[in-house]
Structures are given as C-alpha cells and as structure tokens.
Amino acid sequence: MNSNENFHIIESLGLTLVSHTKILNQQSIEAIISGLVQNPFFRDKFLVLIDIRDADIKMTSNEIVISSQLVYEGLKETGIKKFAILASAAQMNKAVEFVHAYRESSKYQVFSSLNATLYWLGITIERKSQIQVKLDYLSTY
C-alpha cells in the first residue's frame, strides 16, 4: 500500500483495519484492494473496516460506480465476511453512493460512528478502545 493508506490485522478478531488519508480516488481504491488481497496474513472470512474520515473523496458518480465494481470483483474471491466504511458526516452521501453500487449490500455498509460499525461487524464494544487506538495510530502514519 502507498503512504495514503495503512492497515493493521487483528487476527484474534478476524478484523482488518484500513485507514485512508488524503485523496481517495479510483487509483487509491485499487491500491487498497491490491494490498489486502496480496497480504499473506489476510484470511477468508475476515471483516474489513476502512476508515476514510480523514480522506478527501475526489470521485464523480460514474467513478464511484466503477470503483465499487472493482472492490466487489477484487474482494469476492477472498470470501470477505463484511466490509464496513467509517465516514465523516460530510462524506456520507458519496460513501453511501459507493456502497449502493455494490451487488451484495448485506456485506457492505457505511457508518458515521465507530460504535455502530462495531455492532454491525459483531465486535463487542469492549474492544472499541483497542480499535480506536489502532485507527488513530494508522491515521497519523
């Protein structure tokens, strides 16, 4: 992955955390998917939480549809369990548009709070501080 996104795998939770900062566009989404798929520690049935709260989304509606198809195609081979996007309130419309273009919306959702994200992923709230610390670290990297 390039310097705009960092990831951390918490094997005990079957969770991959991805933090994306700076500009989010089709090329950066391709880099995220490629990095996940090529990582030897990424496993089938993992959960993915991508934090884009500090990203600047630079995509048109058409680019969002194309990118969502790339994500869907890139991750369907991995057997991913669920894919959650954590977005700021200002990013919500574009993030929802991105997920709406997916073919399996039951696996992909957008959230504006970490509590709701963890609940949907099936991770207990007791793990929130651990996950928040890791997301904070990744976002400053």
Short mmCIF file of C-alpha atoms in Angstrom, two decimals:
data_model
loop_
_atom_site.label_atom_id
_atom_site.label_comp_id
_atom_site.label_asym_id
_atom_site.label_seq_id
_atom_site.Cartn_x
_atom_site.Cartn_y
_atom_site.Cartn_z
CA MET A 1 0.00 0.00 0.00
CA ASN A 2 1.15 3.51 -0.61
CA SER A 3 1.57 6.24 2.01
CA ASN A 4 -2.09 7.30 1.83
CA GLU A 5 -3.42 4.14 3.43
CA ASN A 6 -2.21 1.90 6.18
CA PHE A 7 -3.62 -1.31 7.51
CA HIS A 8 -3.44 -3.50 10.56
CA ILE A 9 -4.77 -7.01 11.03
CA ILE A 10 -6.15 -8.09 14.40
CA GLU A 11 -6.14 -11.84 13.93
CA SER A 12 -7.94 -12.60 17.20
CA LEU A 13 -10.96 -10.65 15.91
CA GLY A 14 -10.60 -11.65 12.28
CA LEU A 15 -10.54 -7.92 11.57
CA THR A 16 -8.53 -5.88 9.09
CA LEU A 17 -8.36 -2.16 9.80
CA VAL A 18 -7.59 0.15 6.89
CA SER A 19 -7.07 3.86 7.36
CA HIS A 20 -7.06 6.08 4.30
CA THR A 21 -5.97 9.70 4.46
CA LYS A 22 -5.51 12.36 1.81
CA ILE A 23 -7.21 11.91 -1.59
CA LEU A 24 -9.49 8.94 -2.17
CA ASN A 25 -9.91 8.15 -5.85
CA GLN A 26 -10.12 5.15 -8.17
CA GLN A 27 -6.35 4.55 -8.10
CA SER A 28 -6.16 4.63 -4.31
CA ILE A 29 -9.09 2.21 -4.04
CA GLU A 30 -7.31 -0.16 -6.41
CA ALA A 31 -4.18 0.11 -4.23
CA ILE A 32 -6.18 -0.73 -1.09
CA ILE A 33 -7.77 -3.81 -2.64
CA SER A 34 -4.48 -4.98 -4.15
CA GLY A 35 -2.72 -4.54 -0.80
CA LEU A 36 -5.37 -6.55 1.04
CA VAL A 37 -5.51 -9.38 -1.47
CA GLN A 38 -1.72 -9.70 -1.67
CA ASN A 39 -1.17 -9.62 2.09
CA PRO A 40 -0.31 -13.14 3.29
CA PHE A 41 -1.99 -12.50 6.66
CA PHE A 42 -5.37 -11.60 5.14
CA ARG A 43 -7.68 -14.60 5.52
CA ASP A 44 -11.02 -15.83 4.23
CA LYS A 45 -14.00 -14.72 6.28
CA PHE A 46 -12.20 -11.65 7.65
CA LEU A 47 -14.04 -8.47 8.49
CA VAL A 48 -12.75 -5.22 6.99
CA LEU A 49 -13.19 -1.77 8.50
CA ILE A 50 -11.96 1.04 6.29
CA ASP A 51 -11.72 4.45 7.93
CA ILE A 52 -11.99 7.28 5.41
CA ARG A 53 -12.92 10.04 7.88
CA ASP A 54 -9.68 11.90 7.08
CA ALA A 55 -9.82 11.29 3.33
CA ASP A 56 -10.80 13.76 0.64
CA ILE A 57 -13.10 11.92 -1.79
CA LYS A 58 -12.31 13.06 -5.33
CA MET A 59 -14.65 10.94 -7.43
CA THR A 60 -17.59 11.52 -9.74
CA SER A 61 -20.71 9.35 -9.51
CA ASN A 62 -19.52 7.33 -12.51
CA GLU A 63 -16.09 6.78 -10.93
CA ILE A 64 -17.79 5.67 -7.72
CA VAL A 65 -19.77 3.01 -9.60
CA ILE A 66 -16.64 1.78 -11.40
CA SER A 67 -14.65 1.70 -8.16
CA SER A 68 -17.35 -0.14 -6.28
CA GLN A 69 -17.38 -2.79 -9.00
CA LEU A 70 -13.59 -3.09 -8.71
CA VAL A 71 -13.90 -3.59 -4.97
CA TYR A 72 -16.67 -6.13 -5.39
CA GLU A 73 -14.75 -8.11 -8.00
CA GLY A 74 -11.46 -7.81 -6.11
CA LEU A 75 -12.87 -8.99 -2.80
CA LYS A 76 -15.39 -11.63 -3.85
CA GLU A 77 -12.55 -14.12 -4.31
CA THR A 78 -11.35 -13.53 -0.74
CA GLY A 79 -14.55 -14.71 0.91
CA ILE A 80 -14.71 -11.50 2.91
CA LYS A 81 -17.34 -11.67 5.64
CA LYS A 82 -18.28 -7.98 5.96
CA PHE A 83 -16.85 -4.67 4.74
CA ALA A 84 -17.64 -1.54 6.77
CA ILE A 85 -16.79 2.01 5.74
CA LEU A 86 -16.40 4.55 8.54
CA ALA A 87 -17.02 8.01 7.07
CA SER A 88 -17.47 11.54 8.35
CA ALA A 89 -20.85 13.25 8.08
CA ALA A 90 -19.54 15.34 5.17
CA GLN A 91 -18.57 12.18 3.24
CA MET A 92 -21.76 10.24 3.90
CA ASN A 93 -23.51 10.85 0.57
CA LYS A 94 -20.56 9.72 -1.54
CA ALA A 95 -19.81 6.76 0.74
CA VAL A 96 -23.44 5.62 0.62
CA GLU A 97 -23.42 6.03 -3.16
CA PHE A 98 -20.32 3.81 -3.26
CA VAL A 99 -21.99 1.05 -1.23
CA HIS A 100 -25.26 1.37 -3.13
CA ALA A 101 -23.43 0.32 -6.31
CA TYR A 102 -22.33 -2.97 -4.71
CA ARG A 103 -24.17 -6.10 -5.70
CA GLU A 104 -24.25 -7.57 -2.19
CA SER A 105 -25.23 -4.69 0.07
CA SER A 106 -25.67 -7.05 3.02
CA LYS A 107 -21.88 -7.39 3.14
CA TYR A 108 -21.03 -3.71 2.67
CA GLN A 109 -22.29 -0.83 4.83
CA VAL A 110 -21.41 2.77 5.70
CA PHE A 111 -21.34 4.21 9.21
CA SER A 112 -20.57 7.55 10.82
CA SER A 113 -19.83 6.18 14.29
CA LEU A 114 -17.40 3.53 15.46
CA ASN A 115 -19.99 2.11 17.90
CA ALA A 116 -22.47 1.37 15.10
CA THR A 117 -19.69 -0.04 12.92
CA LEU A 118 -18.53 -2.46 15.60
CA TYR A 119 -22.08 -3.54 16.39
CA TRP A 120 -22.75 -4.36 12.72
CA LEU A 121 -19.45 -6.22 12.43
CA GLY A 122 -20.32 -8.27 15.53
CA ILE A 123 -17.40 -6.98 17.60
CA THR A 124 -18.08 -6.28 21.26
CA ILE A 125 -17.95 -2.68 22.44
CA GLU A 126 -15.28 -3.68 24.95
CA ARG A 127 -12.84 -3.82 22.03
CA LYS A 128 -13.66 -0.27 20.93
CA SER A 129 -10.75 1.42 22.72
CA GLN A 130 -8.25 -1.06 21.26
CA ILE A 131 -9.62 -0.50 17.76
CA GLN A 132 -9.80 3.29 18.19
CA VAL A 133 -6.16 3.42 19.32
CA LYS A 134 -5.10 1.45 16.24
CA LEU A 135 -7.19 3.64 13.91
CA ASP A 136 -5.74 6.79 15.48
CA TYR A 137 -2.23 5.43 15.02
CA LEU A 138 -2.87 4.43 11.41
CA SER A 139 -4.35 7.81 10.54
CA THR A 140 -1.23 9.66 11.74
CA TYR A 141 1.22 7.35 9.96
#
